[in-house]
XYZ file of C-alpha atoms in Angstrom:
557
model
C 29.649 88.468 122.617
C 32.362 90.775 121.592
C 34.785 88.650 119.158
C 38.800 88.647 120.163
C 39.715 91.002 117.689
C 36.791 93.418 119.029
C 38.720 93.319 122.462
C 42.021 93.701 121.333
C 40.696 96.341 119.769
C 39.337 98.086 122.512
C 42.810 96.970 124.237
C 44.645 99.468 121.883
C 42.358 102.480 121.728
C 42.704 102.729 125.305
C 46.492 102.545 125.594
C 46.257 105.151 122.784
C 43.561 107.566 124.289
C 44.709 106.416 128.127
C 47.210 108.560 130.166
C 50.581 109.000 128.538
C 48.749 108.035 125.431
C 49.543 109.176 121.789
C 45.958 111.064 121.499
C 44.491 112.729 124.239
C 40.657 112.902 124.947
C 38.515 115.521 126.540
C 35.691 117.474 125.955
C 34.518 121.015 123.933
C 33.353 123.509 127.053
C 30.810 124.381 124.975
C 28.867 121.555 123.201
C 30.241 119.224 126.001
C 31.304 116.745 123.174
C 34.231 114.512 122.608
C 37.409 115.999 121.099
C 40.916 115.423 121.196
C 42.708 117.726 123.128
C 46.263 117.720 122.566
C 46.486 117.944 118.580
C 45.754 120.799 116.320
C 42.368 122.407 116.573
C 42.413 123.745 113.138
C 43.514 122.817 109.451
C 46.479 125.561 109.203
C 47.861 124.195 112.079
C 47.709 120.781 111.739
C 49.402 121.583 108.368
C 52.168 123.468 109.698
C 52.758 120.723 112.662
C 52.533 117.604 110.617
C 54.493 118.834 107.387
C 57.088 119.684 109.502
C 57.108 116.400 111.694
C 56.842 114.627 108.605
C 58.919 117.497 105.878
C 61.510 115.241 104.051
C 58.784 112.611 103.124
C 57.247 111.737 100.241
C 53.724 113.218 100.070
C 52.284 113.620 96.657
C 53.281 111.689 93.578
C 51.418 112.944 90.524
C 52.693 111.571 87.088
C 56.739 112.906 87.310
C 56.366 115.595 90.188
C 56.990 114.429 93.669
C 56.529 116.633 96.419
C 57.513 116.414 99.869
C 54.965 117.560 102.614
C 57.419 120.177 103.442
C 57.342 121.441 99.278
C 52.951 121.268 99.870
C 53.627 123.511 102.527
C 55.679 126.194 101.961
C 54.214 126.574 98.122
C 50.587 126.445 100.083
C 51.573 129.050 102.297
C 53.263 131.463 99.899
C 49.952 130.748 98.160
C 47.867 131.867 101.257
C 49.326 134.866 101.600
C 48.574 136.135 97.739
C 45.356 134.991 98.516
C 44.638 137.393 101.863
C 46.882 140.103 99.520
C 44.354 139.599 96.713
C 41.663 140.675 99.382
C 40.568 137.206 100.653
C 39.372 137.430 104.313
C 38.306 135.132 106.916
C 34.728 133.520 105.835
C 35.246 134.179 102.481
C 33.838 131.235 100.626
C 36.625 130.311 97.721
C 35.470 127.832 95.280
C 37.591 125.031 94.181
C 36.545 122.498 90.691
C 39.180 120.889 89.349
C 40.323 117.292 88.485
C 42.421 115.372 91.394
C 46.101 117.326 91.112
C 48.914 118.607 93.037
C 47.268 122.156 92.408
C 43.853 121.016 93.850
C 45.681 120.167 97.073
C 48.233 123.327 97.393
C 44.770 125.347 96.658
C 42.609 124.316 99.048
C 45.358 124.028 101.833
C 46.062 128.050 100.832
C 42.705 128.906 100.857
C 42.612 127.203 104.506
C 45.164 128.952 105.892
C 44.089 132.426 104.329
C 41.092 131.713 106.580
C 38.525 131.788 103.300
C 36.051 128.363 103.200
C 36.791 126.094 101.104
C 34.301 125.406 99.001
C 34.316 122.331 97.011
C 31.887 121.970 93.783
C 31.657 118.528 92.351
C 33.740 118.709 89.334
C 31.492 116.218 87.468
C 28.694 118.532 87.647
C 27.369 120.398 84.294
C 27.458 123.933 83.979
C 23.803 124.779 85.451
C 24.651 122.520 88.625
C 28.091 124.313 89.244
C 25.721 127.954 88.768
C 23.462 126.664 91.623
C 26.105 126.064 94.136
C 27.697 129.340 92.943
C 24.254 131.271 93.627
C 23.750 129.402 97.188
C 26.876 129.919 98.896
C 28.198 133.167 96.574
C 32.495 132.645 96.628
C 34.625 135.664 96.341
C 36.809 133.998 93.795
C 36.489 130.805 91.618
C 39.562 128.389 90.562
C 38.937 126.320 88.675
C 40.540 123.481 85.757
C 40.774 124.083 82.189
C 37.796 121.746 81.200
C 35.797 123.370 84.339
C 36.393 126.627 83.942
C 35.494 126.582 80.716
C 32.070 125.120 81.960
C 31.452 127.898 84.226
C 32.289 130.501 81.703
C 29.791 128.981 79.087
C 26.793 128.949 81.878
C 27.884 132.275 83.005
C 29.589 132.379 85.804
C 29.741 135.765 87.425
C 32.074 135.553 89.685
C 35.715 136.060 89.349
C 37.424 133.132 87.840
C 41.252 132.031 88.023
C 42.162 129.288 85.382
C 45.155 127.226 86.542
C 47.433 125.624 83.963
C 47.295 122.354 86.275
C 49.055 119.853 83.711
C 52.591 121.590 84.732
C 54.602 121.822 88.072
C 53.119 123.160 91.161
C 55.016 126.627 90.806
C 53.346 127.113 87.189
C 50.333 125.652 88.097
C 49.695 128.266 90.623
C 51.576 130.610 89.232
C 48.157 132.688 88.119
C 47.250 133.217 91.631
C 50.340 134.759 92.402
C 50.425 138.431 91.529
C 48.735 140.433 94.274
C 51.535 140.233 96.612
C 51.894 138.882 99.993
C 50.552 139.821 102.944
C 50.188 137.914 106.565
C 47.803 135.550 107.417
C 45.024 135.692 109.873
C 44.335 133.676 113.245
C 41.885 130.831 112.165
C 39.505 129.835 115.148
C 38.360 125.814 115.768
C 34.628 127.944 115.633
C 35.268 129.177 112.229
C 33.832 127.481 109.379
C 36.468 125.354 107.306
C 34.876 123.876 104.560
C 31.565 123.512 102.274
C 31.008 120.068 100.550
C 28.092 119.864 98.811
C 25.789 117.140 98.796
C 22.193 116.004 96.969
C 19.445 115.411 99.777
C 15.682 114.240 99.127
C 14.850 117.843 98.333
C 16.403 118.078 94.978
C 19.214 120.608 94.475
C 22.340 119.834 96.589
C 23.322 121.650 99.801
C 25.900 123.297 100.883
C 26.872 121.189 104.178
C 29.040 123.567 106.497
C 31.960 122.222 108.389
C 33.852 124.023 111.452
C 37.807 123.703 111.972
C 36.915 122.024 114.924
C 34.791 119.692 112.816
C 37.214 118.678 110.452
C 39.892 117.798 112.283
C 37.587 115.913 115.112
C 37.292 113.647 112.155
C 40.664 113.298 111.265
C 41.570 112.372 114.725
C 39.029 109.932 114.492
C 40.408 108.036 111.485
C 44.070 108.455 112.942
C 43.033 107.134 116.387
C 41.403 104.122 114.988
C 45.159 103.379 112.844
C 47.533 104.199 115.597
C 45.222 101.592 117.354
C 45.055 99.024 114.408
C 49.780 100.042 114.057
C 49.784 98.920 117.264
C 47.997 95.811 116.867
C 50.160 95.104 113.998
C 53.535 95.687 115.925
C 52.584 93.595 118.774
C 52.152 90.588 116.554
C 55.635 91.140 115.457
C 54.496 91.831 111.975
C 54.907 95.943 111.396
C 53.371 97.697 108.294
C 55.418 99.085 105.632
C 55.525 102.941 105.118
C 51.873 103.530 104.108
C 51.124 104.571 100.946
C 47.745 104.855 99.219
C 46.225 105.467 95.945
C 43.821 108.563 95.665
C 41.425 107.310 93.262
C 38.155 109.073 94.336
C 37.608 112.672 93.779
C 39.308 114.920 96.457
C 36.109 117.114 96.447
C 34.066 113.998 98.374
C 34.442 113.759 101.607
C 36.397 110.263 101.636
C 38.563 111.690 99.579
C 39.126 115.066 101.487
C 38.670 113.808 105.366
C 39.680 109.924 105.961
C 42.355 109.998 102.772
C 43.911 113.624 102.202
C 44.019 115.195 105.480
C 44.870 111.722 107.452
C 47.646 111.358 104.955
C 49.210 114.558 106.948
C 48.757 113.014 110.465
C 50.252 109.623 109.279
C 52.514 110.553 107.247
C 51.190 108.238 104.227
C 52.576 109.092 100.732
C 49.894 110.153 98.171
C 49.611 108.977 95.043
C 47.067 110.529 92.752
C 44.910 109.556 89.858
C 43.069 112.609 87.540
C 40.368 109.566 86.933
C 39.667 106.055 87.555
C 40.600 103.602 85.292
C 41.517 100.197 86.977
C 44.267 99.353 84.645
C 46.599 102.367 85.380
C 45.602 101.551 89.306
C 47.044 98.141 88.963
C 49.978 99.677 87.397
C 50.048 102.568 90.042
C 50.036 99.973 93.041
C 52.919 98.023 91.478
C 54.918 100.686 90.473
C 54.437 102.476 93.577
C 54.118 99.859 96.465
C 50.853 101.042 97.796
C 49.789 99.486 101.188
C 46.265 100.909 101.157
C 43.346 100.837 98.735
C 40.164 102.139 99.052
C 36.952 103.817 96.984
C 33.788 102.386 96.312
C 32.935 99.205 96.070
C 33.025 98.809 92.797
C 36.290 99.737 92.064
C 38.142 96.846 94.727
C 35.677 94.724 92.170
C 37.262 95.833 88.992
C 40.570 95.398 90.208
C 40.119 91.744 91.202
C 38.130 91.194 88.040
C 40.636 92.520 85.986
C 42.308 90.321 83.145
C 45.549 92.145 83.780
C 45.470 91.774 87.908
C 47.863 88.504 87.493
C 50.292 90.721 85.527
C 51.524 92.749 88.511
C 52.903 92.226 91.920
C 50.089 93.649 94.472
C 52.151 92.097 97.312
C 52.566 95.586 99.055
C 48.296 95.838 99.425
C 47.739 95.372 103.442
C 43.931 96.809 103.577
C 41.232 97.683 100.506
C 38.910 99.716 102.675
C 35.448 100.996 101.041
C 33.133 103.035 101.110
C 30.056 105.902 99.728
C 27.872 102.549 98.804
C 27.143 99.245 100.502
C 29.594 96.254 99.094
C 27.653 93.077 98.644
C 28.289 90.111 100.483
C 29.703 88.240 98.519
C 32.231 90.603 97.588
C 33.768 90.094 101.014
C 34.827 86.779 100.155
C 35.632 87.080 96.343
C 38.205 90.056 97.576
C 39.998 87.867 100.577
C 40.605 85.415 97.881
C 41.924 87.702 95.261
C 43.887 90.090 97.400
C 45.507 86.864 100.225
C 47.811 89.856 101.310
C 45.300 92.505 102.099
C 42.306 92.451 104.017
C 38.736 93.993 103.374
C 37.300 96.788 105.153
C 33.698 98.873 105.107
C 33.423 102.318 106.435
C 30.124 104.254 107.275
C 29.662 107.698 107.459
C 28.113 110.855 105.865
C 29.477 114.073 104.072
C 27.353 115.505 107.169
C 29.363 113.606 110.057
C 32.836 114.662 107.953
C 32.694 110.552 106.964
C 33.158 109.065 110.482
C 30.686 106.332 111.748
C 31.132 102.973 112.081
C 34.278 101.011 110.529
C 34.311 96.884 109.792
C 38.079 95.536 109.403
C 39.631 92.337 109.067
C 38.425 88.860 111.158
C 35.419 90.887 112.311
C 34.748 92.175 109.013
C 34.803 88.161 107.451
C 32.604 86.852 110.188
C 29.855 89.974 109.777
C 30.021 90.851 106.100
C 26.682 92.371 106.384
C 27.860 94.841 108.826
C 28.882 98.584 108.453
C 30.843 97.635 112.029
C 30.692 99.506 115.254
C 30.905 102.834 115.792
C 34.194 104.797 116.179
C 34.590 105.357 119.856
C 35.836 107.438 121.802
C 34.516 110.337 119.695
C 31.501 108.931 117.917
C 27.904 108.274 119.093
C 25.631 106.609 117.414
C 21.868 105.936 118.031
C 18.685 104.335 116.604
C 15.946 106.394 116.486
C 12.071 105.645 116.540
C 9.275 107.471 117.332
C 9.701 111.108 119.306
C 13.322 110.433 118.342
C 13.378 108.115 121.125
C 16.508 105.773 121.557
C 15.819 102.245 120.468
C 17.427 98.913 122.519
C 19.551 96.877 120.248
C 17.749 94.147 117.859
C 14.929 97.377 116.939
C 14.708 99.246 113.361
C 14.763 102.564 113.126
C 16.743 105.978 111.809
C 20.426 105.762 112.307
C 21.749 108.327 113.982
C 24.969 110.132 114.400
C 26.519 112.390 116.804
C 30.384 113.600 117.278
C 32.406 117.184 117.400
C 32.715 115.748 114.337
C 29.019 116.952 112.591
C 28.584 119.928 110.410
C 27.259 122.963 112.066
C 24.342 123.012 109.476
C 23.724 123.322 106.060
C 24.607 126.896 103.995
C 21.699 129.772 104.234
C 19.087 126.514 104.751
C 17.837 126.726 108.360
C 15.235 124.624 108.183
C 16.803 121.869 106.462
C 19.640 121.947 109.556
C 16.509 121.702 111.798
C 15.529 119.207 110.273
C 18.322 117.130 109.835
C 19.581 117.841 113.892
C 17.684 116.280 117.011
C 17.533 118.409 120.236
C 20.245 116.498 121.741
C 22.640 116.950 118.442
C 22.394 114.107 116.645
C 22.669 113.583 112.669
C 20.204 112.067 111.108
C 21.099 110.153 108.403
C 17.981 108.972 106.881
C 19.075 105.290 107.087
C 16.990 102.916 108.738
C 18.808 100.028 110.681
C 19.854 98.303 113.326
C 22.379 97.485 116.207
C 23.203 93.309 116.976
C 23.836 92.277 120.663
C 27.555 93.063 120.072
C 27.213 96.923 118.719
C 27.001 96.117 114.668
C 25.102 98.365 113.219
C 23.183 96.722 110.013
C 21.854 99.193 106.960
C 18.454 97.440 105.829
C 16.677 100.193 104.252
C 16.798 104.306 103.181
C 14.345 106.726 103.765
C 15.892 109.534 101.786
C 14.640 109.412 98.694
C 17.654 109.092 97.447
C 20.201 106.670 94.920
C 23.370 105.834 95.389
C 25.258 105.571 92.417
C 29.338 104.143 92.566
C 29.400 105.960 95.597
C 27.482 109.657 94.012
C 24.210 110.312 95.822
C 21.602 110.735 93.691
C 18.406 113.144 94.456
C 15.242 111.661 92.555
C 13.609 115.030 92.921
C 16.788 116.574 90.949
C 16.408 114.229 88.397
C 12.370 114.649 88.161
C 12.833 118.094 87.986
C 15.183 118.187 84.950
C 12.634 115.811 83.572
C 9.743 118.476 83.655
C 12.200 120.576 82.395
C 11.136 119.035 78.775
C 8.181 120.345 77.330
C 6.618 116.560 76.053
C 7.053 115.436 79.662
C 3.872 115.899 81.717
C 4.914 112.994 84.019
C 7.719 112.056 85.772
C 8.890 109.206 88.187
C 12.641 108.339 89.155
C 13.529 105.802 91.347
C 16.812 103.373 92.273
C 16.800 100.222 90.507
C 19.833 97.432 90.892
C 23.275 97.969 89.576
C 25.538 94.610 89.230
C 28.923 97.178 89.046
C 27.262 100.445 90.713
C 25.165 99.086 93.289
C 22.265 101.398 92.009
C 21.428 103.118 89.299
C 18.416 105.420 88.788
C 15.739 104.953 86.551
C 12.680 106.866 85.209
C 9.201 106.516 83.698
C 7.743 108.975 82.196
C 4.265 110.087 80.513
C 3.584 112.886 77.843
C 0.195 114.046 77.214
C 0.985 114.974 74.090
C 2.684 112.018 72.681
C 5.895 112.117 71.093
C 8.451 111.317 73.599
C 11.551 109.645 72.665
C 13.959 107.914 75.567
C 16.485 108.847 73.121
C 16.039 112.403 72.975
C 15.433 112.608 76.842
C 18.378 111.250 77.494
C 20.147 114.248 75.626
C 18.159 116.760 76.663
C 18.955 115.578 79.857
C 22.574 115.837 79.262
C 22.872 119.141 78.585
C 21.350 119.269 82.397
C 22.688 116.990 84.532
C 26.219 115.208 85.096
C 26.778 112.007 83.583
C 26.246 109.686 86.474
C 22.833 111.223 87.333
C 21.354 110.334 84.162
C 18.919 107.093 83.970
C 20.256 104.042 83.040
C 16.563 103.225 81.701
C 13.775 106.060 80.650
C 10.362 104.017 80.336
C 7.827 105.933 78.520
C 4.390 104.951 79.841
C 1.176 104.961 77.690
C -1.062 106.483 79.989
C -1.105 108.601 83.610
C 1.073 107.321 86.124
C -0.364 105.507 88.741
C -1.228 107.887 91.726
C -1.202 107.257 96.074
C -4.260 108.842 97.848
C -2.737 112.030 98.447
C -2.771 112.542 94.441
C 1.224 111.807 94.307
C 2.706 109.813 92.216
C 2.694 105.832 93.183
C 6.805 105.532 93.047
C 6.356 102.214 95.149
C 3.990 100.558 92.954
C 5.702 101.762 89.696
C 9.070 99.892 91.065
C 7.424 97.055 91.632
C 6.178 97.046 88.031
C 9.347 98.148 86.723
C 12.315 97.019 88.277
C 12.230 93.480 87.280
C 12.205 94.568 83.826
C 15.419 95.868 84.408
C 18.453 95.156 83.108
C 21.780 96.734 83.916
C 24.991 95.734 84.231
C-alpha cells in the first residue's frame, strides 16, 4: 500500500509535469521515450538559459574566489571559442583530469559548448590507467592539473597537453588555453554525443560510456523534476527551504558529481561549494561557514561526519537532506544519521554512470520506514524492470537483473560494440548487473551483484583489472581478487595469490602494484597461498570457495 508521503508525492509530480506545469513531458519521435519537452535539449543551452535566469547568484565558492553563474558563463564561453579557434570541432573528444576546481568546471562547460566531448579521466588513476583511456577514445587535446599532467607526461602521453595553473583565479587559471583566438561556435545537436565517463566493468579495463546531449540533460530534468516536486511539498506545509546550497565533495569526473550535483546546480540555482579532497573536518567547517542545505557522497562520508569528535563544535542547523549514493548505506546508518543530523533527513539514490545516475530515489518518512530500499523509480522519465530468463519481465516479489531504461541511457560504450550489445536488451533497457527485487508498493531491493565487480567508497572496482596487474609480477602464477567487507568503505577488495616459484612477499606486491594501479584499487589484504588455487570444473579458478575460506579471516576497518 503506497505510504502518504508516496501519494503526496505523486500529488506534486503531476501538478509539476501536468498542464500549465513547470516541466513539460512528451516523447523523442525517434526512440519513442520520455523527455521533457519544454527545457533545453542540450548542455550549451541549458547553460546559456539558466546562467542567465539565475546570473547575479552565487554559483561557485572555491577557497576566496566566488563566482556568479553569470562570471562561469561568460569566462566558459570566451573559453569555447579559443577552443573551436585552436581547431577543436564538433566530436572532438577533449580530455579533462584535474582535481575538483573552478577551472575543472569553466573547462568542461567550454569544451561543451565548442561542441568537442567531454571526456572525463578519473583523476585518481596512475599513469598507465590514464594511457588506456587516452588510447581508447584518442582526445585531440589533454588538460590537465599540475600533479596530473605531470602523470601523463611521465607515462608518455602523446597527445597534446595544456597544464593549467588551477591554484589562481579563473582568468589565470585558463589563461593557457587562451591564445589561438576566437572564433564562433557551432550548433550542438540533442543527437550529438556530450560526454565520456569512464567506468570499470567485469571485463577489466574501464570503458568509455558515451552520453548524448539529449542524454544528459534527460537526467538533469529528472533530478530537477523530482525537487521542484519535493519544493513544493515543502511550501505547502508552510515550511519553505532556504536558498540551496551544497557541498561538492565527490569528484566532478563521477557521474554524481557531474549529473545530479553540477549540472542540477544550474537548473536550481543551488550555490556550489567545492572541496579539492575529502577530509570531513574542513566539511564540517565548510557547512558552517557556508550554510549548506544539502549533503551528499557516499555513504561513508555522512558516517564520518556524524562520527566526528569535532561535529558538536559547529552549527549544522542549515543541513535539510544528506542524500547518498555510488555504494549501499547500511541499515543501521539510517537511524544513527536521523539522530545525529535532527534537522536533515536521509536519502539513498540508485543509478549507474550508464543511466547518467537516475534510478530509483528513497527520501525522508519513506526512506525511515524502508531503510533497505534503493526507493522507487523516478517517474515520469524512468523505467525500470526485473529481468529473468529470455529477459523476460518479472511480477513484483521475483529476483532477477535490474533493469533500467530512460532518454536518459548512454548510447553505448566508446569503439566497444559488443559490450553495448551486451549491456542493451532489444527493447532498450540497461542492464545493470544487479540482481533484485520490486515489494508490492514499487521498492526496488539490491540483494546481490552479478558483475564481478567491488565497490569501494563509492569507486567500482574490476577484479579482472586487479588480477591482471597481479600477473603482471613475474613470482605470481596465481591470482584471485574478490570483495570482502569494509566497516567505513562498504567493500574492499582482496586477493590470494600463488607463486610457483616461491618467494612472494604481500609487501612487495603491494608496491609493485602501486606503481600500477590507483590507490583505492589496491587490496586491503594479499594472502599468499601455499599451493594451487582451488579450481571449478571448467578449470577456473574457485573465487566462491576461496571467499568462503577467506573472508572471515578478514579484518578491515
Amino acid at each position: 500500500m503506497p505510504s502518504e508521503l508516496d501519494r503526496i508525492y505523486d500529488a506534486a509530480i503531476a501538478e509539476v509535469t501536468g498542464e500549465g506545469g513547470r516541466i513539460q513531458v512528451g516523447r523523442d519521435p525517434d526512440s519513442g521515450l520520455a523527455i521533457v519537452t519544454n527545457l533545453p535539449p542540450t548542455l550549451p543551452t541549458l547553460f546559456d538559459i539558466f546562467c542567465g535566469l539565475h546570473a547575479d547568484m552565487e554559483a561557485v565558492v572555491a577557497g576566496d574566489e566566488r563566482l556568479s553563474f553569470s562570471d562561469l558563463n561568460r569566462q566558459a564561453t570566451s573559453l569555447a571559442r579559443a577552443l573551436v579557434a585552436r581547431g577543436v570541432g564538433k566530436g572532438d573528444r577533449i580530455g579533462i583530469v584535474m582535481r575538483n576546481c573552478p577551472a575543472w568546471i569553466v573547462t568542461w562547460m567550454a569544451v561543451l559548448k565548442a561542441g568537442g566531448v567531454a571526456t572525463l579521466l578519473n583523476g585518481w588513476w596512475r599513469g598507465e590507467e590514464m594511457m588506456h583511456a587516452l588510447t581508447l577514445t584518442r582526445p585531440k587535446l589533454m588538460i590537465a592539473d599540475a600533479p596530473r599532467g605531470e602523470r601523463l607526461q611521465a607515462a608518455g602521453c602523446p597527445i597534446p597537453l595544456v597544464i593549467l595553473p588551477i591554484e589562481g583565479p579563473i582568468e589565470s587559471a585558463i589563461a593557457p588555453l587562451m591564445d589561438a583566438g576566437e572564433a564562433d561556435l557551432p550548433i550542438v545537436l540533442p543527437t550529438d554525443d556530450a560526454t565520456i565517463l569512464f567506468t570499470s566493468g567485469s571485463t577489466g579495463l574501464a570503458k568509455g560510456a558515451v552520453s548524448t546531449h539529449r542524454a544528459v540533460t534527460t537526467a538533469v530534468y529528472t533530478y530537477a523534476m523530482g525537487l521542484a516536486a519535493l519544493l513544493g511539498i515543502r511550501q505547502a506545509s508552510g515550511n519553505p527551504p532556504a536558498p540551496p546550497r551544497t557541498l561538492i565533495n565527490v569528484p566532478l569526473f563521477h557521474v554524481t558529481g557531474e549529473v545530479p550535483v553540477l549540472l542540477n546546480s544550474f537548473v536550481i540555482g543551488r550555490t556550489m561549494v567545492l572541496m579539492p579532497k575529502w577530509d570531513p573536518e574542513e566539511a564540517l567547517r565548510l557547512i558552517e561557514k557556508e550554510k549548506i542545505t544539502y549533503f551528499v557522497g557516499v555513504p561513508t562520508m555522512s558516517m564520518e561526519l556524524a562520527q566526528s569528535p569535532s561535529r558538536t563544535k559547529y552549527d549544522l542547523s542549515s543541513l535539510t537532506d544528506i542524500a547518498a549514493g555510488g555504494a549501499a548505506r547500511p541499515v543501521a546508518h539510517v537511524e544513527r544519521l536521523e539522530k545525529t543530523f535532527t534537522g536533515a533527513q536521509p536519502a539513498l539514490g540508485y543509478g549507474l554512470t550508464e543511466t547518467n545516475a537516475v534510478g530509483c530515489s528513497n527520501f525522508w518518512s519513506n526512506y525511515h520506514d524502508k531503510p533497505a530500499s534503493t526507493g522507487r523509480v523516478m517517474q515520469p522519465l524512468v523505467e525500470l524492470a526485473i529481468l529473468g530468463d529470455g529477459d523476460a519481465h518479472l511480477p513484483a516479489g521475483e529476483r532477477g537483473e535490474i533493469a533500467i531504461r530512460s532518454a536518459a541511457n548512454i548510447r553505448g560504450y566508446w569503439n566497444d560494440e559488443a559490450a553495448t550489445r551486451a549491456a542493451i536488451t532489444a527493447d532498450g533497457y540497461f542492464r545493470t548487473g544487479d540482481i533484485g527485487y520490486l515489494d508490492e508498493d514499487g521498492y526496488l531491493f539490491i540483494v546481490d551483484r552479478k558483475k564481478d565487480i567491488i565497490i569501494r567508497g563509492g569507486e567500482n572496482i574490476s577484479a579482472q583489472e586487479v588480477e591482471a596487474a597481479l600477473y603482471g609480477d613475474p613470482l605470481v602464477t596465481e591470482a584471485a581478487v574478490f570483495g570482502i567487507p569494509d566497516e567505513r568503505l562498504g567493500e574492499a577488495p582482496a586477493a590470494v595469490i600463488y607463486g610457483e616459484k616461491g618467494g612472494l612477499d604481500s609487501a612487495s606486491v603491494l608496491a609493485f602494484l602501486s606503481e600500477r594501479l590507483a590507490a583505492f584499487k589496491l587490496p586491503a589484504v594479499i594472502w599468499i597461498a601455499d599451493r594451487p588455487l582451488p579450481k571449478l570444473g571448467t578449470g577456473k579458478i574457485d573465487k566462491g570457495a576461496l571467499r568462503a575460506h577467506y573472508r572471515d579471516a578478514a579484518q578491515v576497518g
